[in-house]
Amino acid sequence: EVIYIGAPVYLGGMPEEMITALEGLDYTGKIIRPFVTHEGSGLSGIPMQLMKICKDATITPGIAIRGATVNSAKEQVDNWI
């Protein structure tokens, strides 16, 4: 199964609410595809956070969309998917 996890980058990582929602679930054999919005930090520390939280999952390269350009990012997202 593939799981898409999206969040804004907040102080270099995911918001605490996202971390709480993801903790304690079974990710065995799952593929995690992260996507974020940001204002200059890219994916920042989110892939590392996901590796710690989603043990036994494969974390694939994510996509980072600058918040100011999100309305024109359809092609970028389509290419990533």
mmCIF file of N, CA and C in Angstrom:
data_model
loop_
_atom_site.group_PDB
_atom_site.id
_atom_site.type_symbol
_atom_site.label_atom_id
_atom_site.label_comp_id
_atom_site.label_asym_id
_atom_site.label_seq_id
_atom_site.Cartn_x
_atom_site.Cartn_y
_atom_site.Cartn_z
ATOM 1 N N GLU A 1 0.825 -1.185 0.000
ATOM 2 C CA GLU A 1 0.000 0.000 0.000
ATOM 3 C C GLU A 1 0.870 1.250 0.000
ATOM 4 N N VAL A 2 0.392 2.266 -0.648
ATOM 5 C CA VAL A 2 1.094 3.548 -0.698
ATOM 6 C C VAL A 2 0.301 4.541 0.126
ATOM 7 N N ILE A 3 0.999 5.252 0.985
ATOM 8 C CA ILE A 3 0.370 6.254 1.844
ATOM 9 C C ILE A 3 0.991 7.605 1.528
ATOM 10 N N TYR A 4 0.162 8.552 1.162
ATOM 11 C CA TYR A 4 0.608 9.923 0.926
ATOM 12 C C TYR A 4 0.414 10.694 2.222
ATOM 13 N N ILE A 5 1.479 11.324 2.702
ATOM 14 C CA ILE A 5 1.406 12.109 3.939
ATOM 15 C C ILE A 5 1.788 13.535 3.608
ATOM 16 N N GLY A 6 0.855 14.440 3.841
ATOM 17 C CA GLY A 6 1.087 15.845 3.532
ATOM 18 C C GLY A 6 1.008 16.717 4.767
ATOM 19 N N ALA A 7 1.863 17.726 4.795
ATOM 20 C CA ALA A 7 1.889 18.653 5.925
ATOM 21 C C ALA A 7 2.611 19.929 5.514
ATOM 22 N N PRO A 8 2.330 21.002 6.207
ATOM 23 C CA PRO A 8 3.159 22.183 6.024
ATOM 24 C C PRO A 8 4.453 21.992 6.823
ATOM 25 N N VAL A 9 5.519 22.598 6.367
ATOM 26 C CA VAL A 9 6.752 22.581 7.154
ATOM 27 C C VAL A 9 6.600 23.653 8.225
ATOM 28 N N TYR A 10 6.757 23.248 9.453
ATOM 29 C CA TYR A 10 6.588 24.151 10.579
ATOM 30 C C TYR A 10 7.834 24.054 11.457
ATOM 31 N N LEU A 11 8.618 25.106 11.482
ATOM 32 C CA LEU A 11 9.866 25.128 12.261
ATOM 33 C C LEU A 11 10.765 23.942 11.922
ATOM 34 N N GLY A 12 10.867 23.610 10.639
ATOM 35 C CA GLY A 12 11.771 22.563 10.187
ATOM 36 C C GLY A 12 11.217 21.165 10.216
ATOM 37 N N GLY A 13 9.966 20.993 10.585
ATOM 38 C CA GLY A 13 9.395 19.657 10.645
ATOM 39 C C GLY A 13 7.891 19.693 10.498
ATOM 40 N N MET A 14 7.274 18.554 10.831
ATOM 41 C CA MET A 14 5.820 18.457 10.776
ATOM 42 C C MET A 14 5.215 19.082 12.027
ATOM 43 N N PRO A 15 4.017 19.596 11.927
ATOM 44 C CA PRO A 15 3.328 20.076 13.122
ATOM 45 C C PRO A 15 3.129 18.921 14.117
ATOM 46 N N GLU A 16 3.140 19.231 15.386
ATOM 47 C CA GLU A 16 2.985 18.210 16.433
ATOM 48 C C GLU A 16 1.716 17.383 16.249
ATOM 49 N N GLU A 17 0.651 17.999 15.759
ATOM 50 C CA GLU A 17 -0.598 17.272 15.549
ATOM 51 C C GLU A 17 -0.425 16.142 14.541
ATOM 52 N N MET A 18 0.384 16.383 13.521
ATOM 53 C CA MET A 18 0.652 15.341 12.528
ATOM 54 C C MET A 18 1.453 14.201 13.145
ATOM 55 N N ILE A 19 2.445 14.556 13.926
ATOM 56 C CA ILE A 19 3.266 13.529 14.580
ATOM 57 C C ILE A 19 2.396 12.645 15.462
ATOM 58 N N THR A 20 1.550 13.265 16.268
ATOM 59 C CA THR A 20 0.662 12.515 17.157
ATOM 60 C C THR A 20 -0.256 11.592 16.357
ATOM 61 N N ALA A 21 -0.798 12.081 15.247
ATOM 62 C CA ALA A 21 -1.703 11.277 14.427
ATOM 63 C C ALA A 21 -0.997 10.073 13.800
ATOM 64 N N LEU A 22 0.287 10.196 13.519
ATOM 65 C CA LEU A 22 1.023 9.132 12.837
ATOM 66 C C LEU A 22 1.645 8.111 13.778
ATOM 67 N N GLU A 23 1.899 8.493 15.000
ATOM 68 C CA GLU A 23 2.583 7.609 15.942
ATOM 69 C C GLU A 23 1.737 6.393 16.299
ATOM 70 N N GLY A 24 2.420 5.274 16.487
ATOM 71 C CA GLY A 24 1.778 4.067 16.978
ATOM 72 C C GLY A 24 1.039 3.237 15.941
ATOM 73 N N LEU A 25 1.083 3.616 14.685
ATOM 74 C CA LEU A 25 0.428 2.835 13.639
ATOM 75 C C LEU A 25 1.411 1.831 13.037
ATOM 76 N N ASP A 26 0.890 0.801 12.405
ATOM 77 C CA ASP A 26 1.726 -0.223 11.797
ATOM 78 C C ASP A 26 2.000 0.146 10.339
ATOM 79 N N TYR A 27 3.261 0.390 10.033
ATOM 80 C CA TYR A 27 3.658 0.779 8.675
ATOM 81 C C TYR A 27 4.420 -0.334 7.962
ATOM 82 N N THR A 28 4.374 -1.533 8.480
ATOM 83 C CA THR A 28 5.100 -2.650 7.904
ATOM 84 C C THR A 28 4.725 -2.844 6.430
ATOM 85 N N GLY A 29 5.745 -2.805 5.575
ATOM 86 C CA GLY A 29 5.549 -3.022 4.151
ATOM 87 C C GLY A 29 4.897 -1.873 3.399
ATOM 88 N N LYS A 30 4.661 -0.762 4.067
ATOM 89 C CA LYS A 30 4.011 0.386 3.419
ATOM 90 C C LYS A 30 5.049 1.263 2.727
ATOM 91 N N ILE A 31 4.588 1.999 1.741
ATOM 92 C CA ILE A 31 5.412 2.993 1.046
ATOM 93 C C ILE A 31 4.834 4.352 1.408
ATOM 94 N N ILE A 32 5.689 5.223 1.927
ATOM 95 C CA ILE A 32 5.270 6.564 2.336
ATOM 96 C C ILE A 32 5.781 7.568 1.305
ATOM 97 N N ARG A 33 4.861 8.401 0.795
ATOM 98 C CA ARG A 33 5.220 9.451 -0.166
ATOM 99 C C ARG A 33 4.877 10.796 0.469
ATOM 100 N N PRO A 34 5.884 11.491 1.005
ATOM 101 C CA PRO A 34 5.602 12.763 1.663
ATOM 102 C C PRO A 34 5.473 13.928 0.688
ATOM 103 N N PHE A 35 4.573 14.853 1.028
ATOM 104 C CA PHE A 35 4.467 16.108 0.282
ATOM 105 C C PHE A 35 4.244 17.227 1.280
ATOM 106 N N VAL A 36 4.846 18.368 0.985
ATOM 107 C CA VAL A 36 4.788 19.494 1.918
ATOM 108 C C VAL A 36 4.585 20.803 1.183
ATOM 109 N N THR A 37 4.111 21.780 1.941
ATOM 110 C CA THR A 37 4.167 23.166 1.507
ATOM 111 C C THR A 37 5.174 23.853 2.421
ATOM 112 N N HIS A 38 5.838 24.863 1.878
ATOM 113 C CA HIS A 38 6.884 25.548 2.639
ATOM 114 C C HIS A 38 7.048 26.957 2.095
ATOM 115 N N GLU A 39 7.850 27.717 2.762
ATOM 116 C CA GLU A 39 8.187 29.069 2.279
ATOM 117 C C GLU A 39 9.687 29.266 2.203
ATOM 118 N N GLY A 40 10.400 28.199 1.845
ATOM 119 C CA GLY A 40 11.829 28.323 1.633
ATOM 120 C C GLY A 40 12.663 27.185 2.190
ATOM 121 N N SER A 41 12.065 26.277 2.938
ATOM 122 C CA SER A 41 12.841 25.217 3.584
ATOM 123 C C SER A 41 12.779 23.878 2.873
ATOM 124 N N GLY A 42 12.023 23.772 1.803
ATOM 125 C CA GLY A 42 11.900 22.485 1.128
ATOM 126 C C GLY A 42 11.298 21.445 2.056
ATOM 127 N N LEU A 43 11.724 20.202 1.930
ATOM 128 C CA LEU A 43 11.215 19.137 2.793
ATOM 129 C C LEU A 43 11.761 19.228 4.213
ATOM 130 N N SER A 44 12.843 19.968 4.380
ATOM 131 C CA SER A 44 13.458 20.177 5.693
ATOM 132 C C SER A 44 13.692 18.842 6.395
ATOM 133 N N GLY A 45 13.281 18.707 7.647
ATOM 134 C CA GLY A 45 13.535 17.486 8.417
ATOM 135 C C GLY A 45 12.426 16.460 8.354
ATOM 136 N N ILE A 46 11.432 16.674 7.505
ATOM 137 C CA ILE A 46 10.278 15.780 7.480
ATOM 138 C C ILE A 46 10.627 14.346 7.055
ATOM 139 N N PRO A 47 11.455 14.110 6.040
ATOM 140 C CA PRO A 47 11.793 12.710 5.729
ATOM 141 C C PRO A 47 12.430 11.974 6.912
ATOM 142 N N MET A 48 13.287 12.634 7.646
ATOM 143 C CA MET A 48 13.912 11.993 8.821
ATOM 144 C C MET A 48 12.864 11.721 9.901
ATOM 145 N N GLN A 49 11.953 12.654 10.112
ATOM 146 C CA GLN A 49 10.888 12.424 11.079
ATOM 147 C C GLN A 49 10.066 11.205 10.686
ATOM 148 N N LEU A 50 9.726 11.107 9.418
ATOM 149 C CA LEU A 50 8.930 9.974 8.961
ATOM 150 C C LEU A 50 9.678 8.656 9.122
ATOM 151 N N MET A 51 10.983 8.656 8.896
ATOM 152 C CA MET A 51 11.770 7.430 9.086
ATOM 153 C C MET A 51 11.704 6.965 10.540
ATOM 154 N N LYS A 52 11.700 7.907 11.467
ATOM 155 C CA LYS A 52 11.636 7.559 12.897
ATOM 156 C C LYS A 52 10.234 7.111 13.299
ATOM 157 N N ILE A 53 9.214 7.770 12.781
ATOM 158 C CA ILE A 53 7.836 7.486 13.178
ATOM 159 C C ILE A 53 7.284 6.260 12.458
ATOM 160 N N CYS A 54 7.546 6.151 11.182
ATOM 161 C CA CYS A 54 6.955 5.102 10.334
ATOM 162 C C CYS A 54 7.952 3.969 10.143
ATOM 163 N N LYS A 55 8.324 3.346 11.226
ATOM 164 C CA LYS A 55 9.294 2.248 11.168
ATOM 165 C C LYS A 55 8.746 1.136 10.270
ATOM 166 N N ASP A 56 9.640 0.476 9.601
ATOM 167 C CA ASP A 56 9.313 -0.630 8.691
ATOM 168 C C ASP A 56 8.615 -0.186 7.411
ATOM 169 N N ALA A 57 8.589 1.117 7.144
ATOM 170 C CA ALA A 57 8.038 1.625 5.888
ATOM 171 C C ALA A 57 9.185 2.083 5.002
ATOM 172 N N THR A 58 8.918 2.167 3.724
ATOM 173 C CA THR A 58 9.862 2.750 2.778
ATOM 174 C C THR A 58 9.432 4.191 2.552
ATOM 175 N N ILE A 59 10.339 5.131 2.809
ATOM 176 C CA ILE A 59 10.053 6.545 2.595
ATOM 177 C C ILE A 59 10.634 6.932 1.241
ATOM 178 N N THR A 60 9.786 7.335 0.324
ATOM 179 C CA THR A 60 10.241 7.689 -1.015
ATOM 180 C C THR A 60 10.554 9.189 -1.077
ATOM 181 N N PRO A 61 11.247 9.615 -2.134
ATOM 182 C CA PRO A 61 11.496 11.051 -2.278
ATOM 183 C C PRO A 61 10.180 11.814 -2.328
ATOM 184 N N GLY A 62 10.130 12.873 -1.573
ATOM 185 C CA GLY A 62 8.907 13.664 -1.491
ATOM 186 C C GLY A 62 8.923 14.841 -2.446
ATOM 187 N N ILE A 63 7.878 15.622 -2.329
ATOM 188 C CA ILE A 63 7.775 16.832 -3.132
ATOM 189 C C ILE A 63 7.499 17.991 -2.187
ATOM 190 N N ALA A 64 8.159 19.101 -2.465
ATOM 191 C CA ALA A 64 7.987 20.316 -1.670
ATOM 192 C C ALA A 64 7.504 21.426 -2.590
ATOM 193 N N ILE A 65 6.358 21.982 -2.253
ATOM 194 C CA ILE A 65 5.775 23.054 -3.048
ATOM 195 C C ILE A 65 5.790 24.330 -2.219
ATOM 196 N N ARG A 66 6.379 25.361 -2.772
ATOM 197 C CA ARG A 66 6.382 26.653 -2.077
ATOM 198 C C ARG A 66 4.939 27.137 -1.970
ATOM 199 N N GLY A 67 4.548 27.524 -0.778
ATOM 200 C CA GLY A 67 3.178 27.946 -0.529
ATOM 201 C C GLY A 67 2.697 29.037 -1.461
ATOM 202 N N ALA A 68 3.575 29.953 -1.797
ATOM 203 C CA ALA A 68 3.203 31.067 -2.674
ATOM 204 C C ALA A 68 2.915 30.616 -4.101
ATOM 205 N N THR A 69 3.361 29.406 -4.472
ATOM 206 C CA THR A 69 3.154 28.921 -5.844
ATOM 207 C C THR A 69 2.220 27.716 -5.915
ATOM 208 N N VAL A 70 1.587 27.381 -4.816
ATOM 209 C CA VAL A 70 0.775 26.166 -4.765
ATOM 210 C C VAL A 70 -0.349 26.175 -5.801
ATOM 211 N N ASN A 71 -0.913 27.304 -6.092
ATOM 212 C CA ASN A 71 -2.013 27.358 -7.069
ATOM 213 C C ASN A 71 -1.570 27.085 -8.498
ATOM 214 N N SER A 72 -0.281 27.163 -8.761
ATOM 215 C CA SER A 72 0.219 26.895 -10.113
ATOM 216 C C SER A 72 1.115 25.651 -10.156
ATOM 217 N N ALA A 73 0.985 24.764 -9.166
ATOM 218 C CA ALA A 73 1.884 23.615 -9.054
ATOM 219 C C ALA A 73 1.292 22.317 -9.596
ATOM 220 N N LYS A 74 0.161 22.380 -10.274
ATOM 221 C CA LYS A 74 -0.493 21.156 -10.745
ATOM 222 C C LYS A 74 0.430 20.294 -11.591
ATOM 223 N N GLU A 75 1.116 20.874 -12.536
ATOM 224 C CA GLU A 75 2.009 20.088 -13.406
ATOM 225 C C GLU A 75 3.135 19.451 -12.603
ATOM 226 N N GLN A 76 3.702 20.195 -11.674
ATOM 227 C CA GLN A 76 4.765 19.650 -10.823
ATOM 228 C C GLN A 76 4.262 18.460 -10.021
ATOM 229 N N VAL A 77 3.075 18.578 -9.457
ATOM 230 C CA VAL A 77 2.485 17.474 -8.677
ATOM 231 C C VAL A 77 2.171 16.293 -9.589
ATOM 232 N N ASP A 78 1.574 16.548 -10.745
ATOM 233 C CA ASP A 78 1.275 15.468 -11.700
ATOM 234 C C ASP A 78 2.528 14.693 -12.083
ATOM 235 N N ASN A 79 3.620 15.399 -12.326
ATOM 236 C CA ASN A 79 4.890 14.749 -12.679
ATOM 237 C C ASN A 79 5.435 13.910 -11.530
ATOM 238 N N TRP A 80 5.230 14.361 -10.308
ATOM 239 C CA TRP A 80 5.712 13.628 -9.133
ATOM 240 C C TRP A 80 4.901 12.367 -8.894
ATOM 241 N N ILE A 81 3.602 12.460 -9.096
ATOM 242 C CA ILE A 81 2.735 11.299 -8.858
ATOM 243 C C ILE A 81 3.053 10.234 -9.907
#
